[in-house]
Coordinates of C-alpha atoms and ligand atoms in Angstrom, one line a residue:
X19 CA 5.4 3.4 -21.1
X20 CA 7.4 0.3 -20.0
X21 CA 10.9 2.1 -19.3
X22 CA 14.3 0.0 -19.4
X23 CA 16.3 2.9 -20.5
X24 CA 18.4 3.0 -17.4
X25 CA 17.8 1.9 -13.8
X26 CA 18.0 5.7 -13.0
X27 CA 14.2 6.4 -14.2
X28 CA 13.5 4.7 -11.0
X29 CA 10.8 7.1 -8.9
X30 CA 10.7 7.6 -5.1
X31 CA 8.7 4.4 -3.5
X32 CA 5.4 5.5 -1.0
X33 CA 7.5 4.8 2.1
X34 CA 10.3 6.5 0.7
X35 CA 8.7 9.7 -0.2
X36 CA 7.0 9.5 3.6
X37 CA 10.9 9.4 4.9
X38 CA 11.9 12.0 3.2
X39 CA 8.8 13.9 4.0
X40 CA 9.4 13.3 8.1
X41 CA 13.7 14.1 7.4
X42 CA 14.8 15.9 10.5
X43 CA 17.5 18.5 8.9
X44 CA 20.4 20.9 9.6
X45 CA 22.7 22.5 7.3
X46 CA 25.1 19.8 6.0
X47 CA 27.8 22.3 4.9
X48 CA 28.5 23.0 9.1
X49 CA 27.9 19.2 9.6
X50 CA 24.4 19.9 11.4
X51 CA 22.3 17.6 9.1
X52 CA 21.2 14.5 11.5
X53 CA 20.0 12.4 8.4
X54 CA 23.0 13.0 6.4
X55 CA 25.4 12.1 9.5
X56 CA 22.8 9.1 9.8
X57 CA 23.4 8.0 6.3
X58 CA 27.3 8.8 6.3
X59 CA 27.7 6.6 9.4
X60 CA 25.6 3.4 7.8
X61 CA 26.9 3.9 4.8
X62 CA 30.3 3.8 6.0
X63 CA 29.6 1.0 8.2
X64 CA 28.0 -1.0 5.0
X65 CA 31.0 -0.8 3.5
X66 CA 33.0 -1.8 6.3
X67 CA 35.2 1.8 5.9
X68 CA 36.1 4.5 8.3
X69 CA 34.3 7.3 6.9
X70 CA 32.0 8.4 4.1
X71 CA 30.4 11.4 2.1
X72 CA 27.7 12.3 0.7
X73 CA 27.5 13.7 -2.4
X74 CA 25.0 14.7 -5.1
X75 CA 26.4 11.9 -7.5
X76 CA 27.9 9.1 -8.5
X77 CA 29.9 11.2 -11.3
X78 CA 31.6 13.4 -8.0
X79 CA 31.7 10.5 -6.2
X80 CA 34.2 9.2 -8.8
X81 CA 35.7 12.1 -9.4
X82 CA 36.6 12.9 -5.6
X83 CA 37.9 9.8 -4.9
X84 CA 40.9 10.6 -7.8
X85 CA 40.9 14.1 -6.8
X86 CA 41.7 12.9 -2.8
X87 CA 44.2 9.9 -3.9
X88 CA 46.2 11.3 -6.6
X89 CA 48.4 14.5 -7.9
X90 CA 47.9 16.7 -10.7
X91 CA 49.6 14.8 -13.7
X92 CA 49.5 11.2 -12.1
X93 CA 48.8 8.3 -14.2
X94 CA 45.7 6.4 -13.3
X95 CA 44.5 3.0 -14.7
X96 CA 41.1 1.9 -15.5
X97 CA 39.1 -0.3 -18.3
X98 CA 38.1 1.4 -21.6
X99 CA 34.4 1.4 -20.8
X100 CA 34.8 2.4 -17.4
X101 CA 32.4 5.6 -16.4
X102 CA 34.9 8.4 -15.2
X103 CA 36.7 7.8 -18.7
X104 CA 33.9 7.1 -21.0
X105 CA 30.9 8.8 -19.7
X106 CA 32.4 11.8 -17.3
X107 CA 33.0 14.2 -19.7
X108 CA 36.9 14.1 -19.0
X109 CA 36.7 15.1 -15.5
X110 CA 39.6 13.1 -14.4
X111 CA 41.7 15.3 -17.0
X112 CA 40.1 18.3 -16.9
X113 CA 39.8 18.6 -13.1
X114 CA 41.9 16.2 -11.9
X115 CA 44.7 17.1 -14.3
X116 CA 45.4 13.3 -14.6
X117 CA 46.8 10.8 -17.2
X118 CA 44.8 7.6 -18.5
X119 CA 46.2 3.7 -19.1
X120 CA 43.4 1.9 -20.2
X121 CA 42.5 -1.3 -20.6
X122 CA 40.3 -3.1 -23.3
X123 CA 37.9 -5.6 -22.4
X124 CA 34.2 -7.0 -23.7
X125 CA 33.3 -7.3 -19.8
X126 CA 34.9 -3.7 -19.1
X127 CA 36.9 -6.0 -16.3
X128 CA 40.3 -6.0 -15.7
X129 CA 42.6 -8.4 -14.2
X130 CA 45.8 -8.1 -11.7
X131 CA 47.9 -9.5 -14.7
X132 CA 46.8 -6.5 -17.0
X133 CA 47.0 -4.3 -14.4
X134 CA 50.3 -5.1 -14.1
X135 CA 51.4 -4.8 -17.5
X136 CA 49.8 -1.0 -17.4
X137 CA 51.7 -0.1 -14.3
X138 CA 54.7 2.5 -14.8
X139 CA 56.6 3.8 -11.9
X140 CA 60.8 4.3 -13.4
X141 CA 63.0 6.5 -11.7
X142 CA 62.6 8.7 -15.2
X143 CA 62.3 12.1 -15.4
X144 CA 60.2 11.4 -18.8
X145 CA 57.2 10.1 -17.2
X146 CA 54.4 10.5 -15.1
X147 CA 54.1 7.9 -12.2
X148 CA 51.0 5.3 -12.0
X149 CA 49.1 5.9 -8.4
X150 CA 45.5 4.7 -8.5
X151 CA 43.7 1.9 -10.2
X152 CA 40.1 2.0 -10.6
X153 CA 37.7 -0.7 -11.2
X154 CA 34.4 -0.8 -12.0
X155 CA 31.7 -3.3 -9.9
X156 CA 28.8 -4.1 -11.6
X157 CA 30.2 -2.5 -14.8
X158 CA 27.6 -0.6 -16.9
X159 CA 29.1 -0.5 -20.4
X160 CA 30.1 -4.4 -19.9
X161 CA 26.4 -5.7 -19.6
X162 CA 26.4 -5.3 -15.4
X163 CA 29.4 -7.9 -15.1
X164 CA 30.5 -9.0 -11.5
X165 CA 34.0 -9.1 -10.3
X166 CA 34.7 -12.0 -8.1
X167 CA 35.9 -11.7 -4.8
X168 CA 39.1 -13.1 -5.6
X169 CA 39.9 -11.3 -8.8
X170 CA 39.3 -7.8 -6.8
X171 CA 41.7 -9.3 -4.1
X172 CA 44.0 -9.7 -6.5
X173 CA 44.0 -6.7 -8.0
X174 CA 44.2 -5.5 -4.5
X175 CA 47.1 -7.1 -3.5
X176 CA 49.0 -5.9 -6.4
X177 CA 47.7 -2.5 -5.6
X178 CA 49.4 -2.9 -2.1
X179 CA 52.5 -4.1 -3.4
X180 CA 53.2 -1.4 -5.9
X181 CA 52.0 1.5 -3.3
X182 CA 49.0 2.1 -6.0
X183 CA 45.8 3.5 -4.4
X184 CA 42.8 1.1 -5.5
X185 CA 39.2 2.6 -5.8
X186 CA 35.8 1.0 -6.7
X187 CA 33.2 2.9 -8.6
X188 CA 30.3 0.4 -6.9
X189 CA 27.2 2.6 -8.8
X190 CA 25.9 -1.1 -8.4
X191 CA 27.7 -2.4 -5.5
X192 CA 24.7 -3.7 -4.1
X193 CA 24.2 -5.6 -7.6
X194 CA 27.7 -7.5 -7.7
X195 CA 27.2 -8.5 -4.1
X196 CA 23.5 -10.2 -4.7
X197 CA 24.8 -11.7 -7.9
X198 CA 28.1 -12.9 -6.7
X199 CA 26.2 -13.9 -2.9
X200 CA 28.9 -11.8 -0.7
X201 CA 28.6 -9.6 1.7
X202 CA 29.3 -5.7 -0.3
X203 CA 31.9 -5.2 2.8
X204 CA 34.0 -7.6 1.6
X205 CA 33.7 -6.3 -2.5
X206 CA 34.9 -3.1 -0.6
X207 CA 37.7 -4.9 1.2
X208 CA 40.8 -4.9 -1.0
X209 CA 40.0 -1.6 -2.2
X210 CA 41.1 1.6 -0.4
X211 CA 37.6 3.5 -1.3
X212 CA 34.5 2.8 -2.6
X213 CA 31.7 4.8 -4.4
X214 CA 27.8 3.7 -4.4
X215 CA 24.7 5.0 -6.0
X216 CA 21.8 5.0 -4.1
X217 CA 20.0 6.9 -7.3
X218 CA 19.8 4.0 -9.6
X219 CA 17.9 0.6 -8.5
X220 CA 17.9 1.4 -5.4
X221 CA 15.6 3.9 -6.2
X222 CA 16.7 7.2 -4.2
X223 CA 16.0 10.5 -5.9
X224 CA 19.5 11.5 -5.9
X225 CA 23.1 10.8 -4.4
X226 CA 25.9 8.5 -3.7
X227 CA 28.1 7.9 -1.2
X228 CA 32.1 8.2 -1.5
X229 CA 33.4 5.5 1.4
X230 CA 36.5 4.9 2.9
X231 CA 39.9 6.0 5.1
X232 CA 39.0 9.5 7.2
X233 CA 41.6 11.4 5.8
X234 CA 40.9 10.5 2.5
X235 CA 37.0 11.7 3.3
X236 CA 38.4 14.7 4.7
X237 CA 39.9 15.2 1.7
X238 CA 37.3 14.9 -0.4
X239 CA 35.2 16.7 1.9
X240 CA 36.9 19.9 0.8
X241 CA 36.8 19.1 -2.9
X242 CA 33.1 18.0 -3.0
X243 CA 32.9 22.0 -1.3
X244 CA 35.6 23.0 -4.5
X245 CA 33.3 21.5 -7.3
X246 CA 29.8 23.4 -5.7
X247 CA 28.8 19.6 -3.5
X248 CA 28.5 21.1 -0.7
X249 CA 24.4 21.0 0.4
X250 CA 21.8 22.3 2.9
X251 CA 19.3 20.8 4.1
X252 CA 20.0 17.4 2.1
X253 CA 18.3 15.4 4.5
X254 CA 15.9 15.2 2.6
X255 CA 17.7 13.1 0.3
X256 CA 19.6 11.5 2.9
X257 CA 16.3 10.1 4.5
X258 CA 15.6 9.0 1.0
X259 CA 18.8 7.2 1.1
X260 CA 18.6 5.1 4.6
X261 CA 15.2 4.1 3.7
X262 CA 16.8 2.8 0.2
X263 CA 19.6 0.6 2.3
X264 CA 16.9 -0.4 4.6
X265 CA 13.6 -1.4 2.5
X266 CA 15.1 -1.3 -1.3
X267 CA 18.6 -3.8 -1.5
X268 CA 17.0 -7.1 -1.7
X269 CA 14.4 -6.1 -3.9
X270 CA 17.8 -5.8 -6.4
X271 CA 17.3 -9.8 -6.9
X272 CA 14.0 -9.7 -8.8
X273 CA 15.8 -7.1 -11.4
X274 CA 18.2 -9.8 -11.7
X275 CA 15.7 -12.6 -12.4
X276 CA 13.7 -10.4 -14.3
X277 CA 16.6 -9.4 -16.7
X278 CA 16.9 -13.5 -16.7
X279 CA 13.0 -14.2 -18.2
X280 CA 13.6 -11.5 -20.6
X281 CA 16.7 -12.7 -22.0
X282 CA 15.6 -16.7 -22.1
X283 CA 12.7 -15.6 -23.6
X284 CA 14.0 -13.3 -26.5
X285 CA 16.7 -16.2 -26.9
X286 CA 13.9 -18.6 -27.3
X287 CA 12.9 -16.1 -30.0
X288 CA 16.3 -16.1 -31.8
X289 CA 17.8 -12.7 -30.6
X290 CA 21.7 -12.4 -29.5
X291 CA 22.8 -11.2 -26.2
X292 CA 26.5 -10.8 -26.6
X293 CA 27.4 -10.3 -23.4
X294 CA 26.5 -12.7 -20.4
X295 CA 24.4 -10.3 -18.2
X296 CA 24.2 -11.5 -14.8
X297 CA 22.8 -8.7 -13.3
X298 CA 20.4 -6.1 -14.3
X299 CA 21.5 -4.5 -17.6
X300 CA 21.5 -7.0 -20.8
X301 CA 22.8 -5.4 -24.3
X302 CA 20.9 -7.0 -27.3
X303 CA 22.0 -7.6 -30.7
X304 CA 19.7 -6.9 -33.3
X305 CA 19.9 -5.8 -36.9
X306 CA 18.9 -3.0 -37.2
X307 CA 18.3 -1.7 -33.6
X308 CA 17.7 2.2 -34.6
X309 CA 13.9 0.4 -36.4
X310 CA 13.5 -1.5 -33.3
X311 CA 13.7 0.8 -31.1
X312 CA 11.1 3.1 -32.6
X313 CA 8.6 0.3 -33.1
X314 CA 9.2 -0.5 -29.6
X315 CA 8.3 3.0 -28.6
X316 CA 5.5 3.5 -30.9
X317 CA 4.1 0.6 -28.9
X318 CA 5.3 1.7 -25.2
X319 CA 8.7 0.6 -24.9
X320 CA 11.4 3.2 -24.0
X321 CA 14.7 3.1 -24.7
X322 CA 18.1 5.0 -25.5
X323 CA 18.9 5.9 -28.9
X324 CA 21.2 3.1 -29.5
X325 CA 24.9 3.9 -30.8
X326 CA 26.2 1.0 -31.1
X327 CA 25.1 -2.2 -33.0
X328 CA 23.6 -3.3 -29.5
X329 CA 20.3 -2.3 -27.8
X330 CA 20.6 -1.9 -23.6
X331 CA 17.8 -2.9 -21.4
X332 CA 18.0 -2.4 -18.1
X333 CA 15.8 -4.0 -15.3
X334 CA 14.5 -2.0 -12.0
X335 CA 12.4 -1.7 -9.4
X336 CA 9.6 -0.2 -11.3
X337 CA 9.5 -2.9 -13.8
X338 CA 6.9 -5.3 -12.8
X339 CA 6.2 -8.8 -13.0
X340 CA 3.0 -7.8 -15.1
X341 CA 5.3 -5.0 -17.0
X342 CA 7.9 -7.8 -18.1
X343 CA 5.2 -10.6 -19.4
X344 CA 4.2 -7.3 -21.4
X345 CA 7.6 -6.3 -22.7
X346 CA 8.4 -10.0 -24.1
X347 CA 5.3 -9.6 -26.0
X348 CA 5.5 -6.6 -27.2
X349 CA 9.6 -7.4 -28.3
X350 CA 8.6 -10.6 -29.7
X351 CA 5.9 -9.1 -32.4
X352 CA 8.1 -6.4 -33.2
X353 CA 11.5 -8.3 -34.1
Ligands
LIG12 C1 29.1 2.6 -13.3 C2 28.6 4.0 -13.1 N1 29.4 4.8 -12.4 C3 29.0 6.1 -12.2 C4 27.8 6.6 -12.7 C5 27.5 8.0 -12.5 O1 26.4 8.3 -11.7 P1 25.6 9.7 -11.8 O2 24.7 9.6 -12.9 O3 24.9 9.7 -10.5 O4 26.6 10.7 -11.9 C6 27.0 5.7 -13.4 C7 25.7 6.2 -14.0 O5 25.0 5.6 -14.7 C8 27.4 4.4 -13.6 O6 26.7 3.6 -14.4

């Protein structure tokens, strides 16, 4: 099967599996794990942040970083689409205890001008105060849109201004910062912390990384141990994770021009891609894309179950060359 469900399918590379294989380990939960110190350090240092955590993923990444920045009954702001609001099961409220503004937007992207508007901090008894803004870099539900660096700065600046915490949920850091040719430091710049997946194309097993001020990692330290995060011997996965920063970033480019051939192609063949797609994940619109998808998978195409109008592909590292030609092929006779 030709998988572009999601660029989380992705399976341990040879030299990956060898790393994890060699891991020297200690328990993590009294700090003794050498990988997962290892890992903590580059990632932090990636990232250009004073600290960061491991955790088992990208959903208590996110979660960890409200849970370190804010208060019970806070207000926090974020886009419609974004993934602790749409896809985390209402962590944020149900953990967190927090209050949503949300913003509407085709790209899932939200600008310092909207922001603004969301932002509400009176001297009034009657209602919650805003403390955190979270953005999402690449965004998922907005066809793996980028935010320049100047739009984040903005939003950063505002952030600074209004004493508002500002945190990234980078699942696909390393995406935004190939697409938009930019160091991922300085994505991570304007924003107090930053969360990145090392489970999705960069083809780890499992695990993200929550970055950014010590205390605030301290912080979260002890919630990651609250929710059940707390691991062993997860050096394993950590040594999974280094060799993914080492070997596995730059491959990220041939998802992107991948994605690229398949969408010129289907284009070529008259099918709509709403969305722009400059990364990795492309949305499809199709007209009846519950049919297509089956007659795609009866002939070794794997997707989702579609719930909206669109169709999501998604490109990765265990997508070939060969695998792409195939997939236009196959797409094409079954339009
Ligand atoms: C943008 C974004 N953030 C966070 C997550 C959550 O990651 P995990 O599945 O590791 O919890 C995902 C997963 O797809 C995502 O796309």
């Amino acid at each position: 099967m030709i998988d572009l469900r999601s660029d989380t399918v992705t399976k341990p590379s040879p030299g990956m599996r060898e790393a994890m294989a060699r891991a020297e380990v200690g328990d993590d939960v009294y700090g003794e794990d050498p990988t997962v110190n290892r890992l903590q350090e580059r990632a932090a240092e990636l990232m250009g942040k004073e600290a960061a955590l491991f955790v088992p993923s990208g959903t208590m990444a996110n979660l960890l970083a409200l849970l370190s920045q804010t208060r019970p009954g806070d207000t926090i702001i974020l886009s419609e689409g974004a993934h602790p609001y749409h896809y985390e099961n209402a962590g944020l409220a149900r953990v967190g205890g927090l209050l949503t503004r949300t913003i509407e937007d085709p790209f899932c992207k939200m600008t310092a001008e909207q922001v603004a508007e969301k932002i509400l901090q009176v001297d009034d008894a009657h209602y919650s105060p805003t403390t955190l803004v979270s953005i999402e870099n690449t965004t998922n539900r907005g066809g793996g849109a980028f935010y320049r660096f100047d739009e984040i700065e903005s939003i950063g600046r505002l952030c600074q201004n209004r004493g508002l915490k500002l945190h990234c949920d980078g699942a696909r850091i390393f995406n935004a910062a190939i697409a938009s040719n930019i160091d991922a430091q300085f994505l991570a710049r304007p924003c107090d912390t930053i969360s990145f997946c090392l489970s999705k194309g960069l083809g780890a097993p499992a695990g993200s990384l929550l970055c950014g001020p010590r205390e605030t990692i301290h912080q979260a330290h002890r919630f990651r141990k609250m929710l059940g995060g707390g691991m062993r011997q997860a050096g394993i996965l950590a040594a999974a994770g280094l060799y993914a920063l080492e070997h596995h970033i730059d491959d990220l480019a041939n998802d992107h021009r991948r994605a690229r051939k398949f969408r010129a192609a289907l284009e070529s063949a008259g099918v709509t891609f709403p969305l722009p797609s400059p990364t990795n994940i492309l949305y499809m619109e199709v007209p009846d894309p519950i049919g297509l998808a089956k007659r795609l998978r009866d002939n070794g195409i794997l997707f989702n179950p579609p719930r909206t109008p669109w169709l999501r592909v998604v490109f990765h590292r265990d997508i070939s060359d060969q695998d792409l030609d195939q997939a236009i092929e196959i797409f094409k006779q079954n339009l």
